[in-house]
Coordinates of C-alpha atoms in Angstrom, one line a residue:
Chain A
M425 CA -39.9 -8.2 -17.5
R426 CA -41.0 -6.1 -14.6
G427 CA -44.4 -7.1 -13.1
G428 CA -45.6 -10.1 -15.2
R429 CA -43.4 -13.2 -15.5
I430 CA -40.5 -13.9 -13.2
D431 CA -37.2 -13.4 -15.0
P432 CA -34.7 -16.1 -13.9
V433 CA -31.6 -14.1 -15.1
S434 CA -32.5 -11.2 -12.8
I435 CA -33.0 -13.5 -9.9
V436 CA -29.7 -15.3 -10.5
L437 CA -27.9 -12.0 -10.8
R438 CA -29.5 -10.6 -7.7
I439 CA -28.6 -13.7 -5.7
A440 CA -25.0 -13.7 -7.0
A441 CA -24.5 -10.1 -5.9
C442 CA -26.0 -10.6 -2.5
A443 CA -24.2 -13.9 -1.9
S444 CA -20.8 -12.3 -2.9
A445 CA -21.4 -9.4 -0.5
A446 CA -22.3 -11.9 2.2
C447 CA -19.1 -13.9 1.4
A448 CA -16.9 -10.7 1.6
A449 CA -18.5 -9.6 4.8
L450 CA -18.1 -13.1 6.3
A451 CA -14.4 -13.2 5.3
G452 CA -13.8 -9.9 7.0
V453 CA -16.0 -10.3 10.1
G454 CA -15.0 -14.0 10.4
M455 CA -11.3 -13.2 10.4
I456 CA -11.5 -10.3 12.9
G457 CA -13.9 -12.3 15.1
F458 CA -11.7 -15.4 15.1
I459 CA -8.6 -13.3 16.1
L460 CA -10.6 -11.5 18.8
I461 CA -12.1 -14.6 20.3
K462 CA -8.7 -16.4 20.4
G463 CA -6.7 -13.4 21.5
V464 CA -8.7 -11.2 23.9
P465 CA -8.6 -13.8 26.7
H466 CA -4.8 -13.8 26.5
I467 CA -4.2 -10.1 26.8
A468 CA -2.6 -10.0 30.2
P469 CA -0.7 -7.2 32.1
S470 CA 2.4 -9.3 31.9
L471 CA 2.3 -8.9 28.1
F472 CA 2.9 -5.2 28.6
A473 CA 5.8 -5.6 31.0
W474 CA 8.7 -3.2 30.5
R475 CA 11.2 -5.9 29.4
Y476 CA 11.1 -8.6 26.8
T477 CA 12.3 -12.0 28.0
S478 CA 12.1 -15.4 26.3
D479 CA 9.6 -16.5 28.9
N480 CA 7.5 -13.4 28.9
V481 CA 7.3 -12.1 25.3
S482 CA 6.3 -8.6 26.3
M483 CA 5.2 -6.3 23.5
T484 CA 6.1 -3.1 25.2
P485 CA 9.5 -2.8 23.5
A486 CA 7.9 -3.5 20.1
I487 CA 5.3 -0.8 20.8
I488 CA 8.0 1.7 21.6
N489 CA 9.9 0.8 18.5
T490 CA 6.7 1.1 16.4
V491 CA 6.2 4.6 17.8
I492 CA 9.8 5.6 17.0
M493 CA 9.6 4.1 13.5
T494 CA 6.4 5.8 12.7
A495 CA 7.7 9.2 13.9
M496 CA 10.9 8.8 11.9
A497 CA 9.1 7.8 8.7
L498 CA 6.6 10.6 9.0
L499 CA 9.3 13.2 9.9
I500 CA 10.9 12.5 6.6
A501 CA 8.0 11.6 4.3
A502 CA 5.3 14.1 5.5
P503 CA 7.2 17.4 4.8
L504 CA 8.7 16.0 1.6
G505 CA 5.3 14.7 0.4
I506 CA 3.4 17.8 1.3
L507 CA 6.0 20.1 -0.4
A508 CA 5.9 18.0 -3.5
A509 CA 2.1 18.1 -3.5
V510 CA 2.3 21.9 -3.2
Y511 CA 4.5 22.0 -6.3
L512 CA 2.2 19.7 -8.2
S513 CA -1.0 21.5 -7.4
E514 CA 0.0 25.2 -6.9
Y515 CA 3.0 25.8 -9.1
A516 CA 3.2 23.3 -12.0
R517 CA 1.1 23.8 -15.1
R518 CA -1.5 21.0 -15.3
G519 CA -0.4 18.4 -17.8
S520 CA 3.1 19.8 -18.2
R521 CA 5.9 17.4 -18.9
A522 CA 7.4 17.8 -15.4
V523 CA 4.1 16.9 -13.8
R524 CA 3.7 13.9 -16.0
I525 CA 7.1 12.5 -15.2
I526 CA 6.6 13.1 -11.5
R527 CA 3.3 11.4 -11.6
V528 CA 4.6 8.4 -13.4
A529 CA 7.4 8.1 -10.8
S530 CA 5.0 8.5 -8.0
E531 CA 2.7 5.8 -9.4
T532 CA 5.6 3.5 -10.0
L533 CA 6.7 3.9 -6.3
A534 CA 3.2 3.3 -5.1
G535 CA 3.0 0.0 -7.0
I536 CA 6.4 -1.4 -5.8
P537 CA 5.8 -4.2 -3.3
S538 CA 7.2 -3.9 0.2
I539 CA 9.7 -6.7 -0.1
I540 CA 11.5 -4.7 -2.9
Y541 CA 11.6 -1.7 -0.7
G542 CA 13.1 -3.9 1.9
L543 CA 15.7 -5.2 -0.5
F544 CA 16.6 -1.7 -1.7
G545 CA 16.8 -0.5 1.9
F546 CA 19.1 -3.4 2.7
L547 CA 21.3 -2.7 -0.3
F548 CA 21.4 1.1 0.0
F549 CA 21.0 2.0 3.7
V550 CA 22.3 -1.1 5.4
V551 CA 25.1 -2.2 3.1
A552 CA 26.1 0.8 0.9
L553 CA 25.8 3.5 3.6
R554 CA 27.0 1.0 6.3
W555 CA 24.2 1.8 8.7
G556 CA 23.8 -1.9 9.5
L557 CA 20.4 -3.4 10.4
S558 CA 19.1 -0.3 12.3
M559 CA 16.0 1.6 13.1
L560 CA 17.4 4.5 11.0
A561 CA 17.6 2.3 7.9
G562 CA 14.1 1.0 8.5
G563 CA 12.7 4.5 9.0
F564 CA 14.3 5.8 5.8
T565 CA 13.1 2.8 3.8
L566 CA 9.5 3.2 5.1
S567 CA 9.6 6.9 4.4
I568 CA 10.3 6.2 0.7
M569 CA 7.5 3.6 0.8
I570 CA 4.8 6.0 2.2
L571 CA 6.0 9.0 0.1
P572 CA 3.7 8.4 -2.8
L573 CA 0.7 7.9 -0.5
V574 CA 1.3 11.2 1.3
T575 CA 2.0 13.1 -1.9
R576 CA -1.1 11.9 -3.7
T577 CA -3.5 12.5 -0.8
A578 CA -2.0 15.9 -0.1
E579 CA -2.2 16.8 -3.8
E580 CA -5.9 15.8 -3.9
A581 CA -6.6 17.8 -0.8
L582 CA -4.9 20.9 -2.2
L583 CA -6.8 20.5 -5.5
A584 CA -10.0 20.4 -3.6
V585 CA -9.4 23.8 -2.1
P586 CA -11.6 26.3 -4.1
D587 CA -9.6 28.7 -6.3
M588 CA -11.5 31.7 -4.8
Y589 CA -9.5 31.2 -1.6
R590 CA -6.3 31.8 -3.5
E591 CA -7.8 34.6 -5.5
G592 CA -8.9 36.3 -2.3
S593 CA -5.5 36.0 -0.9
F594 CA -3.8 37.4 -4.0
A595 CA -6.3 40.2 -4.1
L596 CA -5.2 41.2 -0.6
G597 CA -1.6 41.5 -1.9
A598 CA -0.2 38.2 -0.6
G599 CA 2.4 36.5 -2.6
R600 CA 2.4 32.9 -3.8
V601 CA 4.3 31.5 -0.9
R602 CA 2.2 33.3 1.7
T603 CA -0.9 32.1 -0.1
V604 CA 0.3 28.5 0.0
F605 CA 1.2 28.5 3.7
R606 CA -1.5 30.8 5.1
V607 CA -4.5 29.9 2.8
A608 CA -4.2 26.7 0.7
L609 CA -2.4 24.4 3.2
P610 CA -4.6 25.3 6.2
A611 CA -7.7 24.8 4.1
A612 CA -6.4 21.5 2.9
A613 CA -5.2 20.4 6.3
P614 CA -7.9 17.8 7.2
G615 CA -7.5 16.0 3.8
I616 CA -3.7 16.0 4.2
L617 CA -4.1 14.7 7.7
A618 CA -6.3 11.8 6.5
G619 CA -3.5 10.8 4.1
V620 CA -0.8 11.1 6.7
I621 CA -2.9 8.9 9.1
L622 CA -3.3 6.3 6.3
A623 CA 0.5 6.4 6.0
V624 CA 0.8 5.7 9.7
G625 CA -1.3 2.6 9.2
R626 CA 1.1 1.4 6.5
V627 CA 4.1 1.9 8.7
V628 CA 2.4 0.1 11.7
G629 CA 1.4 -2.8 9.5
E630 CA 4.7 -3.2 7.6
S631 CA 6.8 -6.3 8.2
A632 CA 8.6 -7.5 5.1
A633 CA 10.5 -4.3 4.4
L634 CA 11.5 -3.9 8.1
I635 CA 12.8 -7.5 8.6
L636 CA 15.5 -6.8 5.9
T637 CA 16.3 -3.2 7.1
A638 CA 15.7 -2.9 10.8
G639 CA 16.2 -6.5 11.8
T640 CA 14.4 -8.3 14.5
A641 CA 16.1 -7.5 17.8
A642 CA 13.4 -7.8 20.6
K643 CA 14.6 -5.0 22.8
A644 CA 13.5 -1.4 22.6
S645 CA 16.4 0.0 20.6
A646 CA 18.6 2.3 22.6
S647 CA 19.8 4.2 19.6
L648 CA 18.6 4.7 16.1
M649 CA 21.7 2.9 14.9
K650 CA 20.5 -0.3 16.6
S651 CA 18.2 -3.0 15.4
G652 CA 14.7 -3.1 16.7
R653 CA 11.4 -4.9 15.8
T654 CA 8.1 -3.1 15.5
M655 CA 4.8 -4.7 16.5
A656 CA 4.1 -6.4 13.1
V657 CA 7.6 -7.8 12.9
H658 CA 7.3 -8.9 16.6
M659 CA 4.1 -10.8 15.7
Y660 CA 5.7 -12.4 12.7
N661 CA 8.6 -13.6 14.8
L662 CA 6.4 -15.0 17.5
S663 CA 4.3 -16.9 15.0
S664 CA 7.2 -18.3 13.2
E665 CA 8.9 -19.4 16.5
G666 CA 5.6 -21.0 17.3
L667 CA 6.3 -21.2 21.1
H668 CA 3.8 -18.5 22.2
I669 CA 0.8 -19.0 20.1
N670 CA -1.6 -17.5 22.6
Q671 CA 0.6 -14.4 22.9
T672 CA 0.7 -14.2 19.1
Y673 CA -3.1 -14.0 19.1
A674 CA -2.9 -11.3 21.7
C675 CA -0.5 -9.4 19.5
A676 CA -2.8 -9.8 16.6
V677 CA -5.6 -8.3 18.7
V678 CA -3.5 -5.3 19.5
L679 CA -2.5 -4.8 15.8
I680 CA -6.2 -5.0 14.8
A681 CA -7.1 -2.5 17.5
L682 CA -4.4 -0.2 16.2
A683 CA -5.6 -0.6 12.7
A684 CA -9.2 0.1 13.7
M685 CA -8.1 3.3 15.6
I686 CA -6.1 4.5 12.7
N687 CA -8.9 3.8 10.3
A688 CA -11.4 5.7 12.5
L689 CA -9.1 8.7 12.8
S690 CA -8.5 8.8 9.1
S691 CA -12.1 8.6 8.1
W692 CA -12.9 11.3 10.8
A693 CA -10.3 13.6 9.1
A694 CA -11.6 12.7 5.7
R695 CA -15.2 13.6 6.8
K696 CA -14.0 16.8 8.1
A697 CA -12.2 17.6 4.9
E698 CA -15.4 16.8 2.9
R699 CA -17.4 19.1 5.1
A700 CA -14.9 21.9 4.7
A701 CA -15.0 21.5 0.9
L702 CA -18.8 21.5 0.9
G703 CA -19.1 24.4 3.3
G704 CA -17.1 26.6 1.0
G705 CA -16.6 30.0 2.6
N706 CA -19.4 29.7 5.1
D707 CA -17.4 29.0 8.2
Chain B
M510 CA 29.2 51.2 -12.4
S511 CA 27.2 54.3 -11.6
M512 CA 24.1 52.5 -12.8
R513 CA 24.7 49.6 -10.5
A514 CA 25.2 51.9 -7.6
S515 CA 21.9 53.7 -8.4
I516 CA 20.1 50.4 -8.5
R517 CA 21.6 49.6 -5.1
N518 CA 20.4 52.9 -3.9
A519 CA 16.9 52.3 -5.2
A520 CA 16.9 48.9 -3.6
S521 CA 17.7 50.4 -0.2
V522 CA 14.5 52.4 -0.4
G523 CA 12.0 50.5 1.9
T524 CA 9.4 49.1 -0.5
A525 CA 11.7 48.3 -3.3
R526 CA 13.9 46.2 -1.1
G527 CA 10.9 44.5 0.3
L528 CA 9.7 43.6 -3.1
R529 CA 13.1 42.3 -4.2
S530 CA 13.6 40.1 -1.2
R531 CA 10.1 38.9 -1.5
A532 CA 10.7 37.9 -5.1
A533 CA 13.9 36.1 -4.0
A534 CA 11.9 34.3 -1.3
E535 CA 9.3 33.3 -3.9
T536 CA 12.0 31.9 -6.2
V537 CA 13.7 30.0 -3.4
M538 CA 10.5 28.4 -2.2
R539 CA 9.6 27.5 -5.8
I540 CA 12.9 25.7 -6.1
V541 CA 12.3 24.0 -2.7
F542 CA 8.9 22.7 -3.8
L543 CA 10.4 21.5 -7.1
I544 CA 13.2 19.6 -5.4
A545 CA 10.7 17.9 -3.1
A546 CA 8.6 17.0 -6.1
C547 CA 11.6 15.4 -7.7
A548 CA 12.3 13.2 -4.7
C549 CA 9.9 10.6 -6.1
I550 CA 11.9 10.5 -9.3
L551 CA 15.2 10.2 -7.4
C552 CA 13.8 7.3 -5.3
V553 CA 12.6 5.4 -8.4
G554 CA 15.9 6.0 -10.1
L555 CA 17.9 4.8 -7.0
I556 CA 15.7 1.7 -6.6
C557 CA 16.1 0.7 -10.3
A558 CA 19.8 1.4 -10.3
F559 CA 20.5 -0.6 -7.1
L560 CA 18.4 -3.6 -8.2
L561 CA 19.9 -3.7 -11.7
A562 CA 23.4 -3.0 -10.7
N563 CA 23.3 -5.9 -8.2
G564 CA 20.9 -8.2 -10.0
A565 CA 21.8 -8.0 -13.7
P566 CA 25.5 -9.2 -13.3
A567 CA 24.3 -12.2 -11.3
I568 CA 21.7 -13.1 -13.9
A569 CA 24.4 -12.7 -16.6
R570 CA 26.8 -14.9 -14.6
I571 CA 24.3 -17.6 -14.0
G572 CA 23.1 -17.3 -17.6
P573 CA 19.7 -15.6 -18.3
L574 CA 18.2 -18.8 -19.7
K575 CA 19.4 -20.9 -16.8
F576 CA 18.1 -18.3 -14.3
L577 CA 14.7 -17.8 -15.9
F578 CA 14.0 -21.4 -16.9
G579 CA 16.2 -23.5 -14.6
L580 CA 14.2 -25.8 -12.4
D581 CA 16.6 -26.2 -9.6
W582 CA 17.1 -23.7 -6.9
K583 CA 19.9 -25.2 -4.8
P584 CA 22.2 -22.4 -3.4
G585 CA 24.3 -25.1 -1.7
R586 CA 25.3 -26.5 -5.0
N587 CA 25.4 -23.2 -6.9
L588 CA 22.3 -23.9 -8.8
Y589 CA 20.1 -20.9 -9.3
G590 CA 17.1 -21.7 -11.4
A591 CA 14.2 -19.3 -10.5
A592 CA 11.5 -20.9 -12.7
P593 CA 9.8 -22.6 -9.7
M594 CA 9.4 -19.3 -8.0
I595 CA 8.3 -17.4 -11.1
V596 CA 5.7 -20.0 -11.8
G597 CA 4.8 -20.1 -8.1
S598 CA 4.2 -16.3 -8.1
L599 CA 2.1 -16.6 -11.3
F600 CA 0.1 -19.5 -9.9
V601 CA -0.7 -17.9 -6.6
T602 CA -1.6 -14.6 -8.2
A603 CA -3.9 -16.2 -10.8
G604 CA -5.5 -18.2 -7.9
A605 CA -6.0 -15.0 -6.0
V606 CA -7.7 -13.3 -9.0
I607 CA -9.9 -16.3 -9.5
A608 CA -10.9 -16.4 -5.8
G609 CA -11.1 -12.7 -5.2
V610 CA -12.1 -10.8 -8.3
P611 CA -15.6 -12.3 -9.0
I612 CA -16.6 -11.9 -5.3
G613 CA -15.1 -8.4 -5.2
V614 CA -16.7 -7.1 -8.3
L615 CA -20.1 -8.6 -7.4
T616 CA -19.8 -7.1 -3.9
A617 CA -19.0 -3.7 -5.5
V618 CA -22.2 -4.0 -7.6
F619 CA -24.2 -4.9 -4.5
L620 CA -22.7 -1.9 -2.6
A621 CA -23.2 0.6 -5.4
R622 CA -26.7 -0.5 -6.6
F623 CA -28.5 -2.9 -4.3
C624 CA -27.5 -2.1 -0.8
G625 CA -29.7 -0.2 1.6
K626 CA -28.3 2.8 3.4
R627 CA -28.2 1.3 6.8
L628 CA -26.5 -1.9 5.6
Y629 CA -24.0 0.2 3.7
R630 CA -23.1 2.1 6.9
F631 CA -22.2 -1.3 8.4
I632 CA -20.4 -2.9 5.4
S633 CA -18.4 0.1 4.2
P634 CA -16.4 0.6 7.4
A635 CA -15.8 -3.2 7.6
I636 CA -14.2 -3.1 4.1
S637 CA -12.0 -0.1 5.0
M638 CA -11.0 -2.0 8.1
M639 CA -10.0 -5.1 6.0
A640 CA -7.8 -2.8 3.9
G641 CA -6.0 -1.6 7.1
I642 CA -5.3 -4.9 8.7
P643 CA -1.6 -5.8 8.5
S644 CA -0.6 -8.6 6.2
V645 CA 1.0 -10.5 9.1
V646 CA -2.4 -10.7 10.7
Y647 CA -3.9 -12.1 7.5
G648 CA -1.0 -14.6 7.4
F649 CA -1.5 -15.7 11.0
F650 CA -5.2 -16.1 10.4
G651 CA -4.4 -18.2 7.4
M652 CA -1.9 -20.3 9.3
T653 CA -4.2 -20.9 12.3
A654 CA -7.6 -21.0 10.8
L655 CA -7.4 -21.7 7.0
V656 CA -4.5 -24.2 6.9
P657 CA -6.2 -26.8 9.4
V658 CA -9.5 -26.5 7.5
M659 CA -7.8 -27.1 4.1
R660 CA -5.8 -30.0 5.6
A661 CA -9.1 -31.6 6.8
W662 CA -10.9 -31.1 3.6
F663 CA -8.2 -31.6 0.9
G664 CA -5.4 -33.4 2.8
A665 CA -3.0 -30.6 2.1
G666 CA -2.7 -27.6 4.4
K667 CA -0.1 -25.3 3.0
S668 CA -0.7 -25.2 -0.7
V669 CA -1.2 -23.0 -3.8
L670 CA -4.9 -23.3 -3.0
T671 CA -4.6 -22.0 0.6
A672 CA -2.4 -19.1 -0.5
S673 CA -4.8 -18.3 -3.3
I674 CA -7.8 -18.1 -1.0
L675 CA -6.0 -16.0 1.5
L676 CA -4.6 -13.6 -1.1
G677 CA -8.1 -13.5 -2.7
I678 CA -9.4 -12.3 0.7
M679 CA -6.6 -9.8 0.9
I680 CA -7.2 -8.2 -2.5
L681 CA -11.0 -7.9 -1.8
P682 CA -10.9 -4.4 -0.3
T683 CA -8.8 -3.0 -3.2
V684 CA -11.1 -4.6 -5.8
I685 CA -14.3 -3.6 -4.1
R686 CA -13.3 0.0 -3.4
V687 CA -12.0 0.8 -6.9
S688 CA -14.8 -1.0 -8.8
E689 CA -17.4 0.6 -6.5
S690 CA -16.2 4.1 -7.3
A691 CA -16.1 3.2 -11.0
L692 CA -19.7 2.0 -10.8
R693 CA -20.8 5.1 -8.9
A694 CA -19.1 7.3 -11.6
V695 CA -21.5 5.9 -14.3
P696 CA -24.2 8.6 -15.0
D697 CA -27.6 7.7 -13.7
S698 CA -29.0 8.1 -17.2
Y699 CA -27.5 4.8 -18.2
Y700 CA -29.5 3.0 -15.6
E701 CA -32.6 5.0 -16.2
G702 CA -32.4 4.5 -19.9
A703 CA -32.2 0.7 -19.5
A704 CA -35.0 0.7 -17.0
A705 CA -37.2 2.8 -19.2
L706 CA -36.7 0.3 -22.0
G707 CA -38.3 -2.3 -19.7
A708 CA -35.2 -4.0 -18.3
S709 CA -35.4 -5.3 -14.8
R710 CA -33.3 -3.6 -12.1
E711 CA -30.7 -6.4 -12.2
R712 CA -30.5 -6.5 -16.0
S713 CA -30.1 -2.7 -16.1
V714 CA -27.2 -2.8 -13.6
F715 CA -25.4 -5.9 -15.0
F716 CA -25.8 -5.3 -18.7
C717 CA -25.8 -1.5 -18.9
V718 CA -24.1 0.1 -15.9
L719 CA -21.4 -2.6 -15.4
P720 CA -20.2 -2.5 -19.0
A721 CA -20.0 1.3 -18.8
A722 CA -17.7 1.0 -15.8
K723 CA -15.6 -1.6 -17.5
S724 CA -12.3 0.3 -17.5
G725 CA -12.5 1.2 -13.8
V726 CA -13.3 -2.4 -13.0
I727 CA -10.3 -3.6 -15.0
A728 CA -8.2 -1.1 -13.2
A729 CA -9.4 -2.6 -9.9
V730 CA -8.4 -6.1 -11.1
V731 CA -5.0 -4.9 -12.2
L732 CA -4.4 -3.2 -8.8
G733 CA -5.5 -6.4 -7.1
I734 CA -3.0 -8.4 -9.2
G735 CA -0.3 -6.0 -8.2
R736 CA -1.1 -6.5 -4.5
A737 CA -1.3 -10.2 -4.8
I738 CA 2.0 -10.7 -6.7
G739 CA 3.9 -8.4 -4.2
E740 CA 2.5 -9.9 -1.0
T741 CA 5.2 -11.5 1.1
M742 CA 4.6 -12.3 4.7
A743 CA 1.0 -13.7 4.4
V744 CA 2.2 -16.0 1.6
I745 CA 5.2 -17.2 3.5
M746 CA 2.9 -18.3 6.3
V747 CA 0.5 -20.4 4.3
A748 CA 2.2 -21.5 1.1
G749 CA 4.7 -24.1 2.3
N750 CA 7.7 -22.5 0.6
Q751 CA 9.2 -25.5 -1.1
A752 CA 11.5 -24.3 -3.8
V753 CA 10.2 -26.8 -6.4
M754 CA 7.9 -26.5 -9.3
P755 CA 4.3 -26.8 -7.9
G756 CA 2.8 -30.0 -9.2
G757 CA -0.8 -28.9 -8.7
I758 CA -3.0 -26.6 -6.7
L759 CA -2.6 -28.8 -3.6
S760 CA 1.2 -28.8 -3.6
G761 CA 3.3 -26.4 -1.6
V762 CA 4.8 -23.4 -3.4
R763 CA 7.3 -20.7 -3.0
T764 CA 6.8 -17.3 -4.6
L765 CA 9.5 -14.8 -5.7
T766 CA 8.7 -12.6 -2.8
A767 CA 8.9 -15.4 -0.3
N768 CA 12.2 -16.5 -1.8
I769 CA 13.8 -13.1 -1.2
A770 CA 12.4 -12.7 2.4
L771 CA 13.4 -16.2 3.5
E772 CA 16.9 -16.4 2.2
M773 CA 18.2 -12.8 2.1
G774 CA 19.0 -12.9 5.8
Y775 CA 21.8 -15.4 5.4
A776 CA 22.7 -15.2 1.7
A777 CA 26.1 -14.1 0.5
D778 CA 28.0 -13.6 -2.8
L779 CA 26.3 -15.1 -5.8
H780 CA 23.4 -16.4 -3.7
R781 CA 22.6 -12.9 -2.6
E782 CA 22.9 -11.5 -6.1
A783 CA 20.7 -14.3 -7.4
L784 CA 18.0 -13.2 -4.9
I785 CA 18.4 -9.7 -6.2
G786 CA 17.9 -11.2 -9.6
C787 CA 14.6 -12.6 -8.4
A788 CA 13.7 -9.1 -7.3
V789 CA 14.5 -7.8 -10.8
V790 CA 12.1 -10.3 -12.2
L791 CA 9.5 -9.3 -9.7
F792 CA 10.1 -5.6 -10.5
A793 CA 9.7 -6.4 -14.2
F794 CA 6.3 -7.9 -13.5
I795 CA 5.3 -4.8 -11.4
L796 CA 6.4 -2.4 -14.2
L797 CA 4.3 -4.5 -16.7
I798 CA 1.3 -4.2 -14.3
N799 CA 1.8 -0.4 -14.0
L800 CA 2.0 -0.1 -17.8
L801 CA -1.2 -2.1 -18.1
L802 CA -2.8 0.1 -15.5
S803 CA -2.0 3.3 -17.2
A804 CA -3.1 1.9 -20.5
V805 CA -6.4 1.0 -19.0
K806 CA -6.8 4.4 -17.4
R807 CA -5.9 6.2 -20.6
K808 CA -8.5 4.1 -22.5
G809 CA -11.1 4.9 -19.8
A810 CA -10.4 8.7 -19.9

């Protein structure tokens, strides 16, 4: 059909593809633009005041809680996930039964919605272990939630390390453990980092699981056994109270900015990982 | 006895001892790695155990049929029929698929085959950005922008339709990313072959490359379904949350996830356990979706 007559099917298909892409872009850009236009004018210094009061719904305590929560979840999930990835990529035989079972478990975990994590965290950490609604319960719940993400990305990064690195290390007389820690992990570091940063993004954006485990106390929590709300939960509470709509928009702007930052960092790390994989032994 | 002593002597010689302790360290670390890898299994086991142990007795006490098909959810009167929420979840998820999947797949085709490099450098980060935005922000956008528009156009703000559209937008990044990589994995020879036979560019892509990427595209759709059925906060903010059977796409609706999030805070006794029962139903859906996904992947491989 090329050249001569005009083929209507081709034109319709082309238009459908272009229009859909335009729709998708419009949805994304429209939403971000809407929030930015409504929110940016309401970002005021008072919103970052040290204390939260019912008149001035400062987000500083929520930001502090978010940092603590992220640190806690990463402290638990990152080492566990990376060690698990080392087992899967460096020790286990490919396709062995153990690997298959671990992979199924990890995929199941990855598919579980956050509200079920929240419910489990509530039943296990809050009720069964008697931790109460606390930052600690929230952190443990989120660490389980991000575990599959960290494991999978770290495993992929380790598998991308060329085998000649390991062979070189073995040839120099290094053992397996030394090879893992001195050769494979450093070479895979950028890829692992990209996954960990994605996990940070999930922690920062999480709300459903945290409402049931860490509660919604508006103060910066004085101890890990106290309840505290992160940024996302803070924003949900503000929007459901409905008294501070402008401040809610401002919160949304901060959350979007955080998401953009995390996104940029993660893709920077991923690019670095790609370059390292392509560069081979040149650098 | 003497033999053991001689071994001990041998071990005390420098290199031999070094080798032995190194072998021990290797074994210890191997076990450490294995334990870490088993953490996933432990977590899945714990989650299943806790949900079933708390949810199954409640379902049994309410009566499985009454729980699954009962139309009344009135905790105050000890009526726990989860059917409205189950149907609500299915409605909203189906709506999200109808709203999001065609646009998502077509966008993936556009990105993989028709998009110029410069445009791609603009759109691709925007899609990653959409994937990273928290669901509360989506929900708030739905509440403040989508709901008033829907009220003006259809007379009903918070409804199945609004929730479907919002969820459709939310699953876009998943659907686009996964189908795009499936499309890119199709060997160029497919496209070239079709083009060489005289097919136009569009026909080659849609009738030759897209069918070849079928299993990846289906996997994308299934992943999107998983995201939609599990979404909680965004749905709460735009769906109205009435615990009654939705009468049509313009009536309010409450999903399983919303039911748990809204009532868990104050529920006690049988009410709490009935909510956990809802989570068991949701978990069953998720497991079904996972099975579907691995079946699709196996077929594709």
